[in-house]
RNA sequence: GGCCCCGUAGCUCAGCUGGAUAGAGCAUCGGAUUUCUAAUCCGAUGGUCGCAGGUUCGAACCCUGCCGGGGUCACCA
């Protein structure tokens, strides 16, 4: 058990004791009680608000409760001192041995230090990327991809069963456009002069090989034929080719989905129809006419009766159509059926969307709440825009010419790990800049570098020690005497020990960026600790003439390296052992 | 105009779902290099948490109303 979990259990036992003694009534809600490191380290190692939170239910002043609790907690072996401060905080200071023990705990648990069963095996479906299968991945998709993947990783680590899902929008008009664009490339591959790609079709070169493959397979059978002869076939082939391409692009980032769900199949299976039936039966879908658009009225707008979902009952501006006037499903109509389907096979749903879809959050949340009876937690995580810069100047992008910055280009230029880490250095709902020059800078204001450097430094110290004749790897780690680590050294253990609770809170809040910030803090503490040896040689890690102390310091160093690795792993970033 | 996100030090941003004296990096100023890789570290300066109310033991965080920046307002996807 990690030390925070252990102390939380002690706190609970202390509260039980207070109930037994009659000071606390039984059955008070302990949910709001926290046990966390105080902001100000001079207040001790851990602080609890228990006395203040329970004062109302107990009908006793916080001071009285605090004193009783302090008496219980002060009796624990791990606790060096207890203080009651401010309006009723109970501050605990643990003795050094407790922190030495936690270091052993880190070493013993290794890659699993920080892993928990918080989720209790609950199944969480994370849908992310879901880019239209009409071309390669570009930078606009990148942030959501990384955030979704890190989130999935975190949830798994916290005891959830995670399904990583990609929703393939292969049923709309855009895939017909794709098929026509491919047909043109197909004709081109057969030697026809197709000239400029017409406005409204996808102009990108990436469709050239798709057309060529179809030409090789089918010869000139579909030249000069009407769409009826080839559209469906070309659509299927083109989508498959684009998905292969997308999978390959995602693989460059180390991202692999468990499940690709086809919108066309959702529709073919009749799921939207079933959902519509159910919603009509509950008076949440009705036939009605939309209001005219506000602002300038377009000339081809005319009132038409459509099946509408009552999203305005859930705070949306207006009710939303689930079918078009030609009888086909709108994106929303299919999407709500898709979410209903997902909710049947998961306990909680998470969607990662680009901020440009913010306007559609209310309707889908409303639909999911209605279809699941509000029983399924459903979070839509909006990921804000990324501005691409090069040396501070915005990178020009022209979508019209098909000349966008692809994900493959970016990963090729700066590397997978830099992209992944950088995308997590801002909380998802804040806009961010991605500057090609800055993300590869080897300075401390670049957290990618800074954290990696800390890990490399940890690894290099073991190498240095071996050169000096102290072989850490070959030593008996259980026999290392940690009394050589003093309070200053153990300051690192204090920070390291907060890793498990940080992971849990980040998973609960669905905020993977917290990992990146935590690692940056830990790296800073570690670099600072290392540099103490520059002013005071007796604080150096590697001291050939003092093998015992060196082993103890390496034990600490290696524990910090372990935490850095565990955190980087959650972010999908490879730790490096050496800086070059 | 409606909705969504943001507004915290000169700049870029954190702030652990309401806790104690609001924190980092950059920039500025002052220190530490015959290095356990100084690609680093230590110290100082710097804040009316956009504004005004409200909720309570306690608010940067929750509620209301304004102000400013961005996004979005299709039978598209």
XYZ file of C-alpha atoms (C1' of nucleotides) in Angstrom:
657
model
C 0.000 0.000 0.000
C 1.326 3.453 -0.811
C 1.741 5.911 1.983
C -1.204 8.156 1.157
C -3.515 5.177 0.957
C -2.113 3.908 4.233
C -2.552 7.210 6.035
C -6.046 7.600 4.636
C -6.880 4.210 6.102
C -5.479 5.341 9.455
C -7.569 8.479 9.279
C -10.648 6.402 8.668
C -9.827 4.187 11.611
C -9.367 7.266 13.778
C -12.790 8.501 12.750
C -14.229 5.095 13.610
C -12.666 5.391 17.043
C -14.299 8.785 17.511
C -17.637 7.271 16.603
C -17.126 4.500 19.126
C -16.300 6.992 21.818
C -19.473 8.881 20.991
C -17.806 12.123 19.939
C -18.982 11.634 16.355
C -22.431 10.420 15.399
C -22.344 7.350 13.179
C -22.977 7.553 9.450
C -21.635 10.996 8.642
C -20.604 11.489 5.011
C -16.846 11.214 4.811
C -16.740 11.943 1.102
C -15.581 15.559 1.363
C -12.721 14.643 3.690
C -9.335 14.984 2.064
C -5.835 14.015 3.059
C -3.361 15.839 0.916
C 0.011 17.544 0.956
C -0.396 21.167 2.104
C 0.619 23.863 -0.336
C 3.111 25.185 2.138
C 5.617 22.508 3.071
C 6.244 24.161 6.434
C 2.796 22.951 7.454
C 3.985 19.382 7.399
C 3.660 16.444 5.061
C -0.071 15.837 4.989
C -3.096 17.826 6.002
C -6.699 16.861 6.526
C -9.794 19.015 6.623
C -11.777 16.326 8.477
C -12.525 18.371 11.573
C -13.919 21.283 9.562
C -15.961 19.109 7.246
C -17.556 17.146 10.083
C -18.219 20.060 12.423
C -21.730 20.638 11.150
C -22.865 16.999 11.255
C -21.281 16.462 14.657
C -22.617 19.674 16.118
C -19.246 20.337 17.688
C -16.673 23.017 16.991
C -13.842 21.981 14.645
C -11.277 22.539 17.350
C -12.791 19.869 19.584
C -12.910 17.309 16.796
C -9.416 18.227 15.663
C -7.959 17.650 19.088
C -9.559 14.238 19.428
C -8.419 13.244 15.953
C -4.939 14.574 16.564
C -4.650 12.402 19.650
C -5.532 9.310 17.628
C -3.247 10.134 14.722
C -0.351 11.216 16.903
C -0.149 7.701 18.319
C 0.773 6.223 14.953
C 4.316 5.011 14.493
C 4.779 6.844 11.205
C 3.709 10.203 12.608
C 6.406 12.420 14.052
C 4.160 15.321 15.005
C 0.627 16.594 14.758
C -0.409 20.242 14.655
C -3.779 21.874 14.614
C -3.713 25.044 12.592
C -5.854 27.724 11.044
C -9.593 27.100 11.183
C -9.083 23.435 12.078
C -6.609 21.789 9.754
C -4.778 18.822 11.160
C -1.220 18.790 9.920
C 0.790 15.606 10.061
C 4.522 15.364 9.835
C 5.786 11.874 9.164
C 9.106 10.638 10.405
C 11.953 9.997 8.014
C 11.587 6.251 8.230
C 8.092 6.481 6.808
C 9.522 8.148 3.711
C 12.383 5.695 3.490
C 9.763 2.970 3.531
C 7.919 4.664 0.707
C 11.075 4.601 -1.395
C 11.244 0.858 -0.907
C 7.618 0.712 -1.885
C 8.380 2.519 -5.144
C 11.181 0.100 -5.912
C 9.107 -2.922 -5.004
C 6.134 -1.915 -7.132
C 8.228 -0.617 -10.006
C 6.124 0.001 -13.089
C 3.028 -0.550 -10.971
C 3.715 2.231 -8.477
C 0.788 4.503 -9.220
C -1.412 1.811 -10.665
C -4.691 1.471 -8.807
C -8.024 -0.243 -8.816
C -9.912 3.009 -8.503
C -12.095 2.177 -11.479
C -13.040 -1.175 -10.052
C -13.030 -2.786 -13.478
C -15.628 -0.386 -14.827
C -15.679 -0.241 -18.615
C -14.979 3.160 -20.134
C -15.338 3.812 -23.835
C -13.053 6.530 -25.133
C -13.857 7.716 -28.618
C -11.154 9.872 -30.123
C -9.713 11.023 -33.425
C -12.705 9.898 -35.554
C -11.414 12.066 -38.400
C -13.386 11.808 -41.635
C -11.872 9.066 -43.816
C -11.253 11.425 -46.692
C -7.539 12.023 -46.408
C -4.446 11.701 -44.270
C -4.344 12.923 -40.704
C -3.314 16.526 -40.343
C -2.228 18.649 -37.445
C -5.786 19.584 -36.589
C -6.411 16.009 -35.503
C -3.261 15.649 -33.526
C -4.090 17.111 -30.165
C -7.317 15.190 -29.749
C -5.501 12.007 -30.734
C -2.835 12.467 -28.092
C -5.185 13.629 -25.357
C -7.565 10.740 -25.996
C -4.792 8.188 -26.036
C -3.161 9.450 -22.843
C -6.534 9.565 -21.154
C -7.247 5.987 -22.173
C -3.867 4.935 -20.835
C -4.467 6.718 -17.532
C -7.880 5.177 -17.068
C -6.530 1.719 -17.726
C -3.786 2.310 -15.175
C -6.427 3.396 -12.675
C -8.352 0.183 -12.859
C -10.770 0.772 -15.716
C -11.370 -1.476 -18.668
C -10.887 0.815 -21.618
C -12.155 0.543 -25.166
C -10.371 2.856 -27.581
C -12.811 3.574 -30.346
C -12.783 5.362 -33.680
C -16.093 6.319 -35.292
C -15.800 6.162 -39.059
C -17.988 8.750 -40.766
C -18.420 6.763 -43.952
C -22.079 7.524 -44.598
C -22.256 11.196 -45.494
C -21.920 13.220 -48.639
C -18.216 13.745 -48.072
C -17.446 10.111 -48.879
C -19.295 10.448 -52.194
C -17.084 13.403 -52.945
C -14.134 11.214 -52.035
C -15.318 8.485 -54.396
C -15.693 10.977 -57.268
C -12.249 12.364 -56.564
C -10.825 8.854 -56.717
C -12.687 8.154 -59.953
C -10.913 11.097 -61.484
C -7.561 9.746 -60.333
C -8.589 6.389 -61.720
C -9.185 7.904 -65.142
C -5.904 9.738 -64.834
C -4.095 6.481 -64.077
C -5.495 5.079 -67.324
C -3.794 7.842 -69.271
C -6.650 10.324 -69.592
C -5.895 14.002 -69.225
C -8.090 15.117 -66.336
C -6.613 18.600 -66.088
C -7.070 20.572 -62.871
C -9.056 18.892 -60.121
C -12.418 20.704 -60.165
C -13.553 22.832 -57.251
C -15.465 20.743 -54.733
C -13.428 17.572 -55.132
C -10.450 16.558 -53.019
C -7.327 17.681 -54.854
C -4.688 15.924 -52.730
C -2.005 13.748 -54.309
C -2.698 11.039 -51.758
C -5.591 9.837 -53.915
C -3.320 9.124 -56.892
C -2.256 5.649 -55.702
C -5.845 4.781 -54.822
C -6.933 5.554 -58.380
C -3.971 3.663 -59.757
C -4.814 0.578 -57.727
C -8.373 0.614 -59.022
C -7.109 1.062 -62.582
C -4.826 -1.912 -62.168
C -7.633 -4.023 -60.773
C -10.523 -3.062 -63.031
C -8.919 -1.685 -66.196
C -11.095 0.805 -68.048
C -14.450 -0.742 -67.094
C -15.671 2.381 -65.268
C -14.434 5.012 -67.688
C -17.314 6.966 -69.142
C -19.826 5.054 -67.026
C -22.396 6.835 -64.883
C -21.989 7.032 -61.120
C -24.464 4.227 -60.620
C -21.911 1.817 -62.037
C -19.041 2.675 -59.741
C -19.902 5.084 -56.917
C -20.609 2.490 -54.221
C -17.573 0.417 -55.123
C -15.249 3.400 -55.303
C -16.604 4.706 -52.018
C -15.861 1.438 -50.245
C -12.400 1.139 -51.730
C -11.512 4.758 -51.105
C -12.665 4.695 -47.483
C -10.723 1.496 -46.874
C -7.611 3.044 -48.392
C -8.009 6.207 -46.343
C -8.490 4.218 -43.156
C -5.308 2.298 -43.871
C -3.595 5.594 -44.300
C -5.061 6.978 -41.092
C -4.103 3.871 -39.144
C -0.578 4.224 -40.427
C -0.496 7.900 -39.452
C -1.779 7.104 -35.976
C 0.787 4.355 -35.622
C 3.458 7.007 -36.086
C 2.168 8.499 -32.846
C 1.966 5.087 -31.212
C -1.826 5.143 -31.253
C -3.848 2.004 -31.887
C -7.622 1.837 -31.546
C -9.395 -1.304 -30.403
C -12.461 -0.703 -32.472
C -13.416 1.087 -35.673
C -17.161 1.500 -35.902
C -18.722 2.330 -39.243
C -21.515 4.882 -39.414
C -22.813 3.168 -42.557
C -23.099 -0.106 -40.686
C -24.847 1.562 -37.764
C -27.400 2.784 -40.255
C -27.620 -0.525 -42.143
C -28.291 -2.283 -38.840
C -31.301 -0.053 -38.268
C -30.056 1.456 -35.039
C -31.161 5.022 -35.807
C -34.637 3.762 -36.655
C -34.886 1.946 -33.347
C -33.678 5.006 -31.480
C -36.184 7.192 -33.281
C -39.009 4.848 -32.321
C -38.041 4.926 -28.695
C -37.648 8.685 -28.655
C -41.014 9.210 -30.349
C -42.641 6.932 -27.788
C -41.237 9.198 -25.082
C -42.245 12.389 -26.889
C -38.638 13.437 -27.423
C -38.902 13.311 -31.202
C -41.772 14.937 -33.092
C -42.436 16.190 -36.619
C -41.978 19.920 -36.764
C -40.615 22.860 -38.702
C -37.356 24.590 -37.866
C -37.196 28.336 -37.294
C -35.720 30.365 -40.100
C -31.995 30.986 -39.596
C -31.162 34.156 -37.701
C -29.252 36.922 -39.400
C -29.198 36.987 -43.174
C -31.760 34.630 -44.619
C -30.403 32.554 -47.439
C -32.458 32.519 -50.620
C -32.962 28.758 -50.763
C -34.264 28.395 -47.208
C -37.813 27.177 -46.968
C -39.813 25.698 -44.106
C -39.974 21.888 -44.240
C -41.402 19.442 -41.764
C -38.714 17.184 -40.298
C -38.422 14.780 -37.372
C -36.942 16.867 -34.586
C -35.306 15.911 -31.305
C -36.402 18.093 -28.394
C -32.907 19.268 -27.491
C -34.250 22.695 -26.551
C -35.643 21.010 -23.440
C -32.016 20.439 -22.473
C -30.746 23.972 -22.956
C -30.014 23.824 -26.668
C -30.992 26.798 -28.848
C -33.480 24.840 -30.863
C -34.677 21.343 -31.602
C -32.456 19.384 -33.961
C -33.423 17.322 -37.004
C -32.478 13.655 -37.008
C -33.437 13.122 -40.660
C -33.055 15.211 -43.801
C -35.926 16.046 -46.142
C -34.776 13.258 -48.487
C -35.338 10.773 -45.686
C -31.688 10.015 -44.992
C -30.247 10.383 -41.499
C -28.515 13.520 -40.412
C -25.142 13.146 -38.763
C -26.841 13.742 -35.436
C -29.531 11.158 -36.091
C -26.960 8.434 -36.662
C -24.687 9.720 -33.921
C -27.266 9.466 -31.172
C -27.978 5.865 -32.161
C -24.246 5.204 -32.144
C -23.888 6.620 -28.644
C -26.840 4.587 -27.464
C -25.088 1.518 -28.815
C -21.839 2.423 -27.067
C -23.660 3.008 -23.791
C -24.965 -0.571 -23.929
C -21.465 -1.970 -23.831
C -19.774 0.471 -21.444
C -20.352 1.985 -18.009
C -19.057 5.405 -18.976
C -18.481 7.214 -22.250
C -15.916 9.815 -23.171
C -15.756 11.656 -26.484
C -12.783 13.758 -27.477
C -13.871 16.463 -29.910
C -12.375 19.493 -31.542
C -13.592 22.801 -30.150
C -15.269 23.648 -33.452
C -17.926 21.067 -32.543
C -18.726 22.718 -29.223
C -22.126 23.781 -30.515
C -23.286 20.176 -30.837
C -22.394 19.042 -27.331
C -25.725 19.889 -25.771
C -27.804 17.921 -28.226
C -25.727 14.751 -27.989
C -25.520 14.926 -24.211
C -29.263 15.426 -24.119
C -29.824 12.466 -26.408
C -27.547 10.199 -24.391
C -29.141 11.274 -21.123
C -32.565 10.493 -22.587
C -31.641 7.164 -24.154
C -29.760 5.829 -21.127
C -32.068 7.274 -18.521
C -29.181 9.393 -17.249
C -27.416 6.304 -15.902
C -24.303 6.485 -18.036
C -21.661 9.069 -17.251
C -20.871 10.799 -20.502
C -18.129 13.385 -20.831
C -17.398 15.327 -23.956
C -13.864 16.600 -23.741
C -13.365 19.578 -26.017
C -9.860 20.082 -27.268
C -9.048 23.633 -28.280
C -7.217 24.731 -31.406
C -3.490 24.406 -31.889
C -1.758 27.243 -33.654
C 1.213 26.067 -35.689
C 4.218 28.345 -35.570
C 7.717 28.322 -36.882
C 10.036 30.654 -34.977
C 7.048 32.597 -33.769
C 5.536 33.058 -37.231
C 2.238 31.313 -38.029
C 2.600 28.461 -40.503
C 0.531 29.176 -43.593
C -2.080 26.582 -44.345
C -4.370 26.420 -47.309
C -6.965 23.720 -46.972
C -8.404 24.455 -50.399
C -5.308 23.378 -52.253
C -5.039 20.253 -50.133
C -1.763 21.650 -48.938
C -2.181 21.199 -45.192
C 0.431 20.232 -42.643
C 0.113 16.509 -42.171
C 0.618 14.691 -38.928
C 3.193 12.494 -40.628
C 5.236 15.565 -41.578
C 5.187 16.912 -38.058
C 6.096 13.607 -36.453
C 8.799 13.189 -39.084
C 10.255 16.567 -38.238
C 10.218 16.620 -34.440
C 9.504 13.028 -33.445
C 6.656 11.167 -31.814
C 7.657 11.817 -28.242
C 8.008 15.555 -28.684
C 4.578 15.771 -30.299
C 2.932 13.680 -27.615
C 4.501 15.477 -24.697
C 3.953 18.942 -26.109
C 0.281 18.294 -26.771
C -0.132 17.577 -23.069
C 1.606 20.683 -21.786
C -1.601 22.666 -21.746
C -4.982 21.750 -20.381
C -7.250 20.609 -23.180
C -9.697 23.502 -22.961
C -7.042 26.159 -23.397
C -5.709 27.093 -26.810
C -2.091 26.334 -27.460
C 0.768 27.179 -29.773
C 2.987 24.535 -31.295
C 6.227 26.083 -32.433
C 8.444 23.753 -34.434
C 11.535 25.561 -33.263
C 10.697 25.703 -29.590
C 9.487 22.150 -29.010
C 12.902 20.753 -29.887
C 14.888 23.312 -27.916
C 17.243 21.811 -25.384
C 16.474 24.222 -22.559
C 14.612 24.049 -19.327
C 11.651 26.006 -20.595
C 10.959 23.077 -22.870
C 9.389 20.492 -20.573
C 9.882 17.708 -23.101
C 13.586 18.143 -22.860
C 13.674 18.982 -19.197
C 11.866 15.860 -18.029
C 13.815 13.625 -20.356
C 17.027 15.142 -19.113
C 16.064 14.323 -15.559
C 15.470 10.708 -16.495
C 18.704 10.510 -18.431
C 20.534 12.043 -15.518
C 19.146 9.413 -13.177
C 20.362 6.701 -15.527
C 23.739 8.296 -16.000
C 24.433 8.388 -12.289
C 24.309 4.622 -12.042
C 26.745 4.469 -14.955
C 29.073 6.970 -13.278
C 28.957 5.050 -10.035
C 29.825 1.816 -11.799
C 32.836 3.516 -13.341
C 33.836 4.629 -9.866
C 33.593 1.084 -8.606
C 30.136 1.146 -7.033
C 27.985 -1.238 -9.004
C 24.381 -0.410 -8.188
C 22.805 -2.885 -10.560
C 24.714 -5.790 -9.041
C 24.112 -4.734 -5.437
C 21.657 -6.225 -2.965
C 19.047 -3.472 -2.929
C 17.205 -4.883 0.047
C 20.342 -4.522 2.131
C 20.959 -0.889 1.271
C 21.028 1.232 4.409
C 18.655 4.123 3.763
C 19.623 5.917 6.951
C 22.199 7.600 4.731
C 19.339 9.547 3.246
C 18.584 12.658 5.261
C 15.575 14.943 5.389
C 16.741 16.881 2.349
C 17.068 13.719 0.303
C 13.683 12.547 1.491
C 12.111 15.717 0.146
C 12.245 13.973 -3.218
C 10.448 10.985 -1.772
C 7.674 13.301 -0.598
C 7.082 14.524 -4.122
C 7.413 11.063 -5.605
C 4.827 9.750 -3.150
C 2.142 12.050 -4.522
C 2.337 10.362 -7.928
C -0.383 7.758 -7.267
C -2.931 10.269 -6.032
C -2.079 12.624 -8.884
C -2.787 9.864 -11.404
C -6.102 9.067 -9.763
C -7.287 12.648 -9.664
C -6.164 13.239 -13.234
C -8.067 10.163 -14.369
C -11.190 11.184 -12.484
C -11.065 14.679 -13.904
C -10.167 13.348 -17.358
C -7.187 15.698 -17.449
C -4.053 14.034 -18.759
C -2.111 17.300 -18.829
C -1.672 17.023 -15.081
C 0.833 14.236 -15.662
C 3.018 16.529 -17.719
C 2.979 19.278 -15.100
C 3.668 16.862 -12.306
C 6.641 15.380 -14.135
C 8.015 18.835 -14.763
C 7.810 19.596 -11.037
C 9.434 16.325 -10.109
C 12.196 16.889 -12.649
C 12.826 20.367 -11.244
C 13.131 19.003 -7.711
C 15.432 16.287 -8.926
C 17.721 18.666 -10.858
C 17.839 20.935 -7.826
C 18.720 18.071 -5.531
C 21.437 16.899 -7.890
C 22.969 20.355 -8.039
C 23.327 20.546 -4.280
C 26.424 18.469 -4.918
C 28.012 21.293 -6.857
C 28.090 23.573 -3.832
C 28.637 20.862 -1.291
C 30.665 17.871 -2.525
C 29.501 15.825 0.461
C 26.039 15.833 -1.086
C 27.157 14.259 -4.337
C 25.529 11.034 -5.287
C 28.599 9.222 -6.463
C 31.371 9.059 -3.916
C 33.793 6.255 -4.533
C 35.165 6.345 -0.985
C 31.725 6.036 0.546
C 30.075 3.101 -1.172
C 27.258 2.694 1.350
C 26.058 6.238 1.044
C 26.416 6.097 -2.721
C 24.218 3.029 -2.832
C 21.570 4.759 -0.730
C 21.586 7.822 -2.971
C 21.406 5.656 -6.050
C 18.454 3.884 -4.536
C 16.707 7.236 -4.266
C 17.833 8.273 -7.732
C 16.554 5.083 -9.218
C 13.198 5.506 -7.473
C 12.831 8.969 -8.991
C 13.761 7.543 -12.384
C 11.030 4.955 -11.895
C 8.381 7.619 -11.236
C 9.511 9.627 -14.249
C 9.261 6.487 -16.367
C 5.827 5.608 -15.059
C 4.559 9.094 -15.830
C 6.109 9.207 -19.273
C 4.621 5.829 -20.012
C 1.149 7.190 -19.259
C 1.798 9.924 -21.777
C 3.033 7.437 -24.343
C 6.510 8.939 -24.330
C 9.667 6.815 -24.360
C 12.063 7.665 -21.541
C 15.647 8.132 -22.684
C 18.702 6.957 -20.779
C 21.156 9.292 -22.420
C 21.029 12.785 -23.861
C 22.806 13.298 -27.149
C -27.617 38.390 -30.877
C -27.637 32.805 -28.615
C -24.348 29.018 -26.981
C -19.204 27.041 -25.661
C -14.037 27.975 -23.999
C -10.539 31.436 -22.093
C -9.190 35.990 -18.923
C -4.121 34.645 -12.768
C 3.236 38.426 -12.389
C 5.806 42.434 -18.236
C 5.222 37.370 -21.501
C 3.626 31.859 -21.718
C 0.873 29.122 -18.277
C -0.226 25.836 -13.537
C -3.387 25.982 -9.410
C -4.711 18.734 -7.096
C -13.364 19.478 -8.541
C -14.138 25.148 -1.983
C -8.870 25.343 2.009
C -4.031 28.093 5.179
C 0.657 33.667 3.172
C -2.041 32.359 -5.043
C 2.767 29.113 -7.750
C 6.346 27.646 -12.070
C 9.102 28.867 -16.636
C 10.650 33.049 -19.687
C 12.239 38.142 -19.283
C 15.035 41.610 -15.706
C 18.809 41.923 -11.734
C 22.541 39.248 -8.577
C 25.230 34.626 -7.719
C 27.372 29.197 -8.587
C 31.117 26.231 -13.855
C 39.429 22.669 -13.424
C 30.865 19.408 -13.724
C 28.661 13.053 -10.119
C 26.676 15.874 -18.534
C 26.291 23.917 -15.665
C 21.719 21.291 -21.708
C 21.776 22.612 -14.842
C 21.150 25.093 -10.131
C 20.518 29.131 -6.071
C 18.627 34.066 -4.758
C 15.898 38.777 -5.738
C 12.199 41.818 -8.167
C 7.232 41.276 -9.857
C -0.195 39.818 -8.684
C -6.818 44.444 -6.923
C -6.688 36.168 -9.765
C -10.946 41.075 -16.014
C -15.010 44.150 -13.126
C -19.290 44.267 -9.628
C -22.454 41.719 -6.517
C -23.976 36.936 -4.085
C -23.572 31.854 -1.604
C -20.368 30.075 3.660
C -16.428 28.932 8.693
C -13.444 29.871 3.983
C -13.936 31.633 -3.208
C -8.920 32.250 -8.456
C -12.401 27.919 -8.232
C -19.608 27.716 -7.198
C -24.145 31.357 -8.690
C -25.885 36.174 -11.213
C -24.790 40.463 -14.245
C -21.409 43.135 -17.059
C -16.316 43.875 -19.954
C -12.483 41.811 -23.240
C -10.308 37.663 -26.585
C -11.238 33.110 -29.407
C -14.654 29.410 -31.379
C -19.419 28.193 -33.208
C -24.229 29.101 -34.708
C -26.581 23.860 -41.668
C -31.406 19.195 -43.450
C -22.822 19.927 -43.439
C -19.733 16.368 -41.022
